[in-house]
Coordinates of N, CA, C and O in Angstrom, one line a residue:
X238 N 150.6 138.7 72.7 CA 151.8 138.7 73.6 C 153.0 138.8 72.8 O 153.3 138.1 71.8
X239 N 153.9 140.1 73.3 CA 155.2 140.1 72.9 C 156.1 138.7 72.5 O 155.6 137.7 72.9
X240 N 157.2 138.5 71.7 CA 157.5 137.1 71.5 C 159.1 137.7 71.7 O 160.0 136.9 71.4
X241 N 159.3 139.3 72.3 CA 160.7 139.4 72.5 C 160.9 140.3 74.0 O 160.2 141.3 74.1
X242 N 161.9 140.0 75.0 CA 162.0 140.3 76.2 C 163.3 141.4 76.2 O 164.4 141.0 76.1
X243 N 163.1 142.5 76.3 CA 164.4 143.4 76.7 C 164.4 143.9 78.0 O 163.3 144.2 78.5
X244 N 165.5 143.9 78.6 CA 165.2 144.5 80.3 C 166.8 145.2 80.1 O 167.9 144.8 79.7
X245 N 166.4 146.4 80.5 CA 167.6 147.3 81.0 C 168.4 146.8 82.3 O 168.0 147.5 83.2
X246 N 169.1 146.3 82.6 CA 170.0 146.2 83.5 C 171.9 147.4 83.8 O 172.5 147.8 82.8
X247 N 172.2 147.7 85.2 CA 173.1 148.2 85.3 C 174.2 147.2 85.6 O 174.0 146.2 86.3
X248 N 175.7 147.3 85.1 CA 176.7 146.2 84.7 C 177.5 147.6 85.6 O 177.5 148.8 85.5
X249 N 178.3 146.6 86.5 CA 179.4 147.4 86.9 C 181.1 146.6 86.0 O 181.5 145.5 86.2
X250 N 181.6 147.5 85.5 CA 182.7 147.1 85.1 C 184.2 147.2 86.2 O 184.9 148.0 86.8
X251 N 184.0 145.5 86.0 CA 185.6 145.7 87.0 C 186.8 145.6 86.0 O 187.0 144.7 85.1
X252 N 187.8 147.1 86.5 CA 188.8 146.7 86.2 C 190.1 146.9 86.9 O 190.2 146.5 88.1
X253 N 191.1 147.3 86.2 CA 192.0 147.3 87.8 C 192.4 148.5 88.4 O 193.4 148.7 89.1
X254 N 191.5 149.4 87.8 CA 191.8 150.7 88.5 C 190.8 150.4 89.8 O 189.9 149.6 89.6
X255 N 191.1 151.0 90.9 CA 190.2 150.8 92.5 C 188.5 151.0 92.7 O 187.8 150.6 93.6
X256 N 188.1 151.8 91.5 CA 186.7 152.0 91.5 C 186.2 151.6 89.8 O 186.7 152.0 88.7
X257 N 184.8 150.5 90.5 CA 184.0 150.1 89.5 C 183.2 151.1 88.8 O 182.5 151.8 89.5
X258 N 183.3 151.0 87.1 CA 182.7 152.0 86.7 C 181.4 151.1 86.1 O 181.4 150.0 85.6
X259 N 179.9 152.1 86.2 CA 178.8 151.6 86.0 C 178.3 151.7 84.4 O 177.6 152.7 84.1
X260 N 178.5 151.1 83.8 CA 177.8 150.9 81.8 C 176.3 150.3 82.0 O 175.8 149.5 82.8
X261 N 175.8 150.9 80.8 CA 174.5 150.7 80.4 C 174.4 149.3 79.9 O 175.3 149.0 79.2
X262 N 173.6 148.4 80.1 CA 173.4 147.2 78.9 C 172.1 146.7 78.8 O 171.1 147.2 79.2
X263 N 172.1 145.6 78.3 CA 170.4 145.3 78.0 C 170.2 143.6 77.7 O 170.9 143.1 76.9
X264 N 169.5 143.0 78.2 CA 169.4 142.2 78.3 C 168.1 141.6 77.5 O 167.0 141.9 77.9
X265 N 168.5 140.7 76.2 CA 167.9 140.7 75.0 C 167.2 139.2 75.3 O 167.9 138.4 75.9
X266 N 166.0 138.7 74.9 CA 165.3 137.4 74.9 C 164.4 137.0 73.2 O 163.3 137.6 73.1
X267 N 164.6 136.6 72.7 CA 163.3 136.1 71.6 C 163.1 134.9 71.4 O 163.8 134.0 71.2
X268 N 161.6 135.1 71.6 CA 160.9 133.4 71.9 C 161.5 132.6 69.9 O 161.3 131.4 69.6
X269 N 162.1 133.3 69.4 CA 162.4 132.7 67.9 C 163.6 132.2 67.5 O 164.1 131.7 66.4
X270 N 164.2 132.5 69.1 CA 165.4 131.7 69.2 C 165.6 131.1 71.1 O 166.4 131.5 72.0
X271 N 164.7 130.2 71.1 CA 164.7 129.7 72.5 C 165.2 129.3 73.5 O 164.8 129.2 74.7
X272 N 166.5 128.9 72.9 CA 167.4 128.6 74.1 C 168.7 130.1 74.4 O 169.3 130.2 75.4
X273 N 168.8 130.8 73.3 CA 170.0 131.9 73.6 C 169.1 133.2 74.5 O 167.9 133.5 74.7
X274 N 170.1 133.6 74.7 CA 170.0 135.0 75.7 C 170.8 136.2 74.9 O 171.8 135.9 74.3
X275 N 170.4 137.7 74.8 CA 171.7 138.5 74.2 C 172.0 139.6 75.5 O 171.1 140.4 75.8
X276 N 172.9 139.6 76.0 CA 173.3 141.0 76.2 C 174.0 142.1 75.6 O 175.2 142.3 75.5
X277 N 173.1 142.9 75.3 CA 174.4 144.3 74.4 C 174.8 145.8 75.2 O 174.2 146.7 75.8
X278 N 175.8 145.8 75.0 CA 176.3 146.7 75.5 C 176.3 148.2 74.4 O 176.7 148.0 73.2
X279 N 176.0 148.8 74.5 CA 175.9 149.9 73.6 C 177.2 150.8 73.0 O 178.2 150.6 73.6
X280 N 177.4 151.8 71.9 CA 178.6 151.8 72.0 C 179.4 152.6 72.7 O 180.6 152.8 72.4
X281 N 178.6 153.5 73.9 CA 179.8 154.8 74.8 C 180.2 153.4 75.7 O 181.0 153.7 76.6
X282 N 179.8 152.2 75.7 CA 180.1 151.0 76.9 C 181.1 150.0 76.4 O 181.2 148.9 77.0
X283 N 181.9 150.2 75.2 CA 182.7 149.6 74.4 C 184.0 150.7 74.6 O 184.1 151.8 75.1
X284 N 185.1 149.5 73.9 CA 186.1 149.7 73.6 C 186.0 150.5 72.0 O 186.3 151.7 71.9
X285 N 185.7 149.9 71.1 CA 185.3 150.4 69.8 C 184.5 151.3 69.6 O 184.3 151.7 68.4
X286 N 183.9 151.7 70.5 CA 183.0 152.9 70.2 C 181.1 151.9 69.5 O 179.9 152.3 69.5
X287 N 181.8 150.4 69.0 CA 180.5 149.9 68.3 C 179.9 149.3 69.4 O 180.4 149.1 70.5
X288 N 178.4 149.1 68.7 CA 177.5 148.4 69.9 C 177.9 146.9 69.9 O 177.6 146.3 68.9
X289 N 178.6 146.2 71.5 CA 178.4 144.7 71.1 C 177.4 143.9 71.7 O 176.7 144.1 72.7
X290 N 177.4 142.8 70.9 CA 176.2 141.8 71.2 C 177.1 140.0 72.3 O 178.1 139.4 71.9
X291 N 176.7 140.0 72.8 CA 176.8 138.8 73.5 C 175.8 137.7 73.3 O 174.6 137.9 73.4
X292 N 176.3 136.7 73.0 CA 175.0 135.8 73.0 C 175.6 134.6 73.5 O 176.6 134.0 73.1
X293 N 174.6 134.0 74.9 CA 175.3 132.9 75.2 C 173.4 132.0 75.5 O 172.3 132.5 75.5
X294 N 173.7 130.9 75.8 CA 172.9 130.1 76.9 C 172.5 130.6 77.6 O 173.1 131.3 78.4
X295 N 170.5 130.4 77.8 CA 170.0 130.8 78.6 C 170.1 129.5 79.9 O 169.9 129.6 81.1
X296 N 170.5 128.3 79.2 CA 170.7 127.1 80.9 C 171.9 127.8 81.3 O 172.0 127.9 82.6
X297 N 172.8 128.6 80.5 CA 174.0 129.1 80.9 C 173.8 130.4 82.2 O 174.4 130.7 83.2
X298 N 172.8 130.7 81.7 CA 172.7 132.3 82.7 C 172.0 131.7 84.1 O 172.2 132.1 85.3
X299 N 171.0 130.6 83.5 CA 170.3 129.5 84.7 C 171.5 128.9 86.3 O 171.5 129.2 87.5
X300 N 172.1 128.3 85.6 CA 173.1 127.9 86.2 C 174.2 128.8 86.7 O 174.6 128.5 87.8
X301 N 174.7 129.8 86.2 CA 175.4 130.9 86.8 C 174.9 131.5 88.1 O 175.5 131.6 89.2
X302 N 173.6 131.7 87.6 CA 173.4 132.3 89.1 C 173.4 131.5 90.5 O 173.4 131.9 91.7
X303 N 173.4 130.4 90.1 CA 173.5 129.4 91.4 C 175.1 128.9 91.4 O 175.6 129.5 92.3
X304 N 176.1 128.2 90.9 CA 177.0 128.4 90.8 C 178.1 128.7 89.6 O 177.6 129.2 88.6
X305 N 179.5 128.6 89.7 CA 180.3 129.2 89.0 C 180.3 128.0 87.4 O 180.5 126.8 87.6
X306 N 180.1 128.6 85.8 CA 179.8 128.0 85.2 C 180.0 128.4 84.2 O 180.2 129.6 84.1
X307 N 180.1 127.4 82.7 CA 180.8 128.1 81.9 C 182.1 128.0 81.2 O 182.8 128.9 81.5
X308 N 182.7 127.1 80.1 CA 184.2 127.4 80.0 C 184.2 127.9 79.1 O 185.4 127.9 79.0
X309 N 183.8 128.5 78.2 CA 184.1 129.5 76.8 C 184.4 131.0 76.7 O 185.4 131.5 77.2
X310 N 183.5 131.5 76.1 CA 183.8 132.7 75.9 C 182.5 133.5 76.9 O 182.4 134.7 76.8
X311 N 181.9 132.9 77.5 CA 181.1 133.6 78.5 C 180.8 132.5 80.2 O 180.2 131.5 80.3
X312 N 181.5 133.2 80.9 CA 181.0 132.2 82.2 C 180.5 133.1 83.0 O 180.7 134.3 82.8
X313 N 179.7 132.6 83.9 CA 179.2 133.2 84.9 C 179.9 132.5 86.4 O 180.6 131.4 86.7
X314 N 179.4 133.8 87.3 CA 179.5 132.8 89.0 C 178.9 133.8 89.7 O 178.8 135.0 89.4
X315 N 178.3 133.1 90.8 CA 177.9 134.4 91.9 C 179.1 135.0 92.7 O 180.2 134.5 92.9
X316 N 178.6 136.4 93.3 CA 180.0 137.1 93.8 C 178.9 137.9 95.2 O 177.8 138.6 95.2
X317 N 179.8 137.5 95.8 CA 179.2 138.1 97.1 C 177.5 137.7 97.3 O 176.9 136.6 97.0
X318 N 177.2 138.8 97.9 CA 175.8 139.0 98.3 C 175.0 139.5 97.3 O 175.2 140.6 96.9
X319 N 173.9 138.8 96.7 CA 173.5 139.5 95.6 C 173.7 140.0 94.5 O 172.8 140.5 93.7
X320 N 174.7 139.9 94.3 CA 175.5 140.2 92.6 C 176.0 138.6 92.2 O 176.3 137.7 93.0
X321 N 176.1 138.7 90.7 CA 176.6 137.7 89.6 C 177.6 138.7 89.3 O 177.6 139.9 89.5
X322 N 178.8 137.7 88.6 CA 180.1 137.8 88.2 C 179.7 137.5 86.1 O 179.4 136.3 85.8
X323 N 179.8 138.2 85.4 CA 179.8 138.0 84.0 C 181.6 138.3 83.3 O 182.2 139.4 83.2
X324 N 182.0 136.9 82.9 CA 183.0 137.6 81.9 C 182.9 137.1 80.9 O 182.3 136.0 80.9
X325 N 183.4 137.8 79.8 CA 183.6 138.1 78.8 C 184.8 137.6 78.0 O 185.8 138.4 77.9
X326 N 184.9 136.8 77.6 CA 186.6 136.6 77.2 C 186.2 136.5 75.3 O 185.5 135.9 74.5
X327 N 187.2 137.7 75.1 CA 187.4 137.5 73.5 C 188.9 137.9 73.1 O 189.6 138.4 74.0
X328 N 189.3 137.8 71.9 CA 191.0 137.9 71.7 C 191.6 139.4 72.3 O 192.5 139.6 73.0
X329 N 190.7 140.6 71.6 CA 191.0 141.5 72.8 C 191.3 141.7 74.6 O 191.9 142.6 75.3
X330 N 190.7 140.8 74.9 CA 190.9 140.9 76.5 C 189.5 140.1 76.6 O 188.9 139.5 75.8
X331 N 189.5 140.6 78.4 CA 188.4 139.9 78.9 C 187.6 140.9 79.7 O 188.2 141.5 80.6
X332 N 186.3 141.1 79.4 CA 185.4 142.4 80.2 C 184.9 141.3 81.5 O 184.4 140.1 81.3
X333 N 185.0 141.9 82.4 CA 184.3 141.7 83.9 C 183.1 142.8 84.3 O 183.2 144.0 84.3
X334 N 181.8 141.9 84.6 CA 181.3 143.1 85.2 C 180.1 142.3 86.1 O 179.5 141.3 85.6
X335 N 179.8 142.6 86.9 CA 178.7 142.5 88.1 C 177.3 143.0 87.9 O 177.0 144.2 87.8
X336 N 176.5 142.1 87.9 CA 175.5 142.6 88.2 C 174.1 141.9 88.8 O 174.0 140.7 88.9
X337 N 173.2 142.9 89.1 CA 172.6 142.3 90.5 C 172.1 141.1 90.6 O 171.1 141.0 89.8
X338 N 172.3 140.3 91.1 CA 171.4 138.8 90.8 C 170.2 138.9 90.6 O 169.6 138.4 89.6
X339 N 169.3 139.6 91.6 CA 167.9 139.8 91.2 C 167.2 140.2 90.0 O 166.3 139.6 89.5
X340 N 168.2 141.5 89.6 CA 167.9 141.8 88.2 C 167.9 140.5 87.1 O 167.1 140.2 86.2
X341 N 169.0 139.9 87.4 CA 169.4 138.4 86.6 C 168.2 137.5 86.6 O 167.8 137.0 85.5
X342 N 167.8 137.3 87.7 CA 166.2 136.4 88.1 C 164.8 137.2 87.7 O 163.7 136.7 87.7
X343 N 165.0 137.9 87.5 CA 163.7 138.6 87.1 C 163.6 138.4 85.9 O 162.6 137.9 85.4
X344 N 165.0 138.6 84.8 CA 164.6 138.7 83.4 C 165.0 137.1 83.5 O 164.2 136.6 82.6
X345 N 165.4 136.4 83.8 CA 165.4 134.3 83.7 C 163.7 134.0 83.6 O 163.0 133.2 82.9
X346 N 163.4 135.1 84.7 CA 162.1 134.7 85.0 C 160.7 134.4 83.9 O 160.0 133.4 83.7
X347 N 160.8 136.2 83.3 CA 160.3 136.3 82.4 C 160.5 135.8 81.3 O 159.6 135.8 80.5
X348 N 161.7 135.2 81.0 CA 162.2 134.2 79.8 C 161.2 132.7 79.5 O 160.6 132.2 78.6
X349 N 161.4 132.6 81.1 CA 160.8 130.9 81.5 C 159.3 131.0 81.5 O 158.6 130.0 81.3
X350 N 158.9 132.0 81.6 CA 157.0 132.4 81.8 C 157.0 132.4 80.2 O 156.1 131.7 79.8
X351 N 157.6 132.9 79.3 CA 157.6 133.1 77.6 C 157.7 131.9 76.5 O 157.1 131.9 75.4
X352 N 158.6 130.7 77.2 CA 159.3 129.7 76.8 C 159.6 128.9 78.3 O 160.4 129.3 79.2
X353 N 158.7 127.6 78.4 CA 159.1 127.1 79.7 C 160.3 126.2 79.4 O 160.3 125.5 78.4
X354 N 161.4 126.1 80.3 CA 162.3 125.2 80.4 C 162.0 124.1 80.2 O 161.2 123.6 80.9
X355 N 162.6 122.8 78.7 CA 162.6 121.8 77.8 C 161.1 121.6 77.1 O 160.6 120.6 76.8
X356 N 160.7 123.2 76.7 CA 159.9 123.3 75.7 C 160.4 124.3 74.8 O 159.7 124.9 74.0
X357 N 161.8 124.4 75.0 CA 162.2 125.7 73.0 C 162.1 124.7 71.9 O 161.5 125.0 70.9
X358 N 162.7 123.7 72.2 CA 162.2 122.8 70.9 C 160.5 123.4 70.5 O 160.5 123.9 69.3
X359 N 159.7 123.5 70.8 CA 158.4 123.6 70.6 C 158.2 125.3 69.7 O 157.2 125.9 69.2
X360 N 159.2 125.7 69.7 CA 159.3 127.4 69.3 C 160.4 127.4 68.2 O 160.8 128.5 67.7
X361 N 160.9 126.4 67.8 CA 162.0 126.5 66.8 C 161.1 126.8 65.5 O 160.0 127.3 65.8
X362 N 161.3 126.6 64.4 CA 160.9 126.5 62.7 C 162.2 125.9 62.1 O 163.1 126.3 61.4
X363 N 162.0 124.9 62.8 CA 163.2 124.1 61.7 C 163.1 123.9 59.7 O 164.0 123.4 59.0
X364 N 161.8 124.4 59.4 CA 161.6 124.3 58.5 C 162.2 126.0 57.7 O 162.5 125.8 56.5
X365 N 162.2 127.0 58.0 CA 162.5 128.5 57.9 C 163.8 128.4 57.8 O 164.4 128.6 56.7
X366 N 164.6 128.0 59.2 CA 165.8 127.8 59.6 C 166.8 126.9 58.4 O 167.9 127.1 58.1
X367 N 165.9 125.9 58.1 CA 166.5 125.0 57.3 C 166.7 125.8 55.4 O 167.3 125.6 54.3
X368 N 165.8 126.5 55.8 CA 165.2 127.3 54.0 C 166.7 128.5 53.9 O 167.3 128.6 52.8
X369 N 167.0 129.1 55.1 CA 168.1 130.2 56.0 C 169.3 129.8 55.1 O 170.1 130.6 54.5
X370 N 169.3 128.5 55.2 CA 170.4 127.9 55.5 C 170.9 127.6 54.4 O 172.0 127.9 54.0
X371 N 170.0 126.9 53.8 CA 170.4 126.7 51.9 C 170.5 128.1 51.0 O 171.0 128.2 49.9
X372 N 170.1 129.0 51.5 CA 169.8 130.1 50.7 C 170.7 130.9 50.8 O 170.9 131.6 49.7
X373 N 171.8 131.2 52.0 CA 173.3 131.7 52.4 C 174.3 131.2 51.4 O 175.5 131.5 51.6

C-alpha cells in the first residue's frame, strides 16, 4: 500500500475582478508526516511563476469543512452549498479560493483510511527525525 495520497482538485480563485478564475492544484498526504496536509499549486497558478507548497493541519482541513477555522496563515470555512472557502495569507497578499467540499471529504477521507484520527503518533520515527535534526 501507497504511504503517499495525491488528489487533483479544481480551486476557483476569487478575486475582485466579477469572474472566478479556475487554477489547477493538488492536494498532497504522506503517511511520514501524519498530521500535515500539502496543497500545491503549480507554477502557471502562481504569482511567481514558481510552484507553491501550502502545508497546514490535517485537524485543520477536518474542522474547516464543518465550520469557519483557523487564525494563521491558512483558515478555512464553508461557503455556500457545497464549496469550502481556503485562504491563504502570506506577506504578499492573501489568495482566496473555493473549492468543492466533496472533493475536500473524499481526499480527508482517504487520509483517515491511511492514518486513522489520534493514531499519527504511531507513523512518526522520532528516532530519524531526531538523527534530521542534529545533522542540519
Amino acid at each position: 500500500m501507497s504511504t503517499v495520497i495525491e488528489q487533483a482538485v479544481q480551486a476557483r480563485l476569487i478575486s475582485s475582478a466579477p469572474q472566478l478564475e479556475n487554477v489547477p492544484a493538488t492536494l498532497g498526504y504522506d503517511r511520514t508526516d501524519p498530521f500535515a496536509v500539502r496543497m500545491v499549486f503549480p507554477p502557471p497558478a502562481t504569482l511567481e511563476g514558481i510552484e507553491v507548497v501550502w502545508t497546514f493541519s490535517r485537524e485543520l482541513l477536518a474542522r474547516g469543512l464543518e465550520e469557519p477555522s483557523g487564525v494563521g496563515d491558512v483558515q478555512l470555512r464553508p461557503y455556500g452549498y457545497g464549496r469550502t472557502v481556503l485562504e491563504f495569507h502570506a506577506t504578499e497578499g492573501v489568495a482566496m479560493v473555493h473549492i468543492r467540499t466533496a472533493e475536500l471529504r473524499r481526499f480527508l477521507k482517504e487520509t483517515q483510511e491511511l492514518v486513522p484520527p489520534g493514531e499519527e503518533h504511531q507513523y512518526l520515527d522520532m528516532d530519524q527525525d531526531l538523527a534530521q535534526l542534529l545533522n542540519s
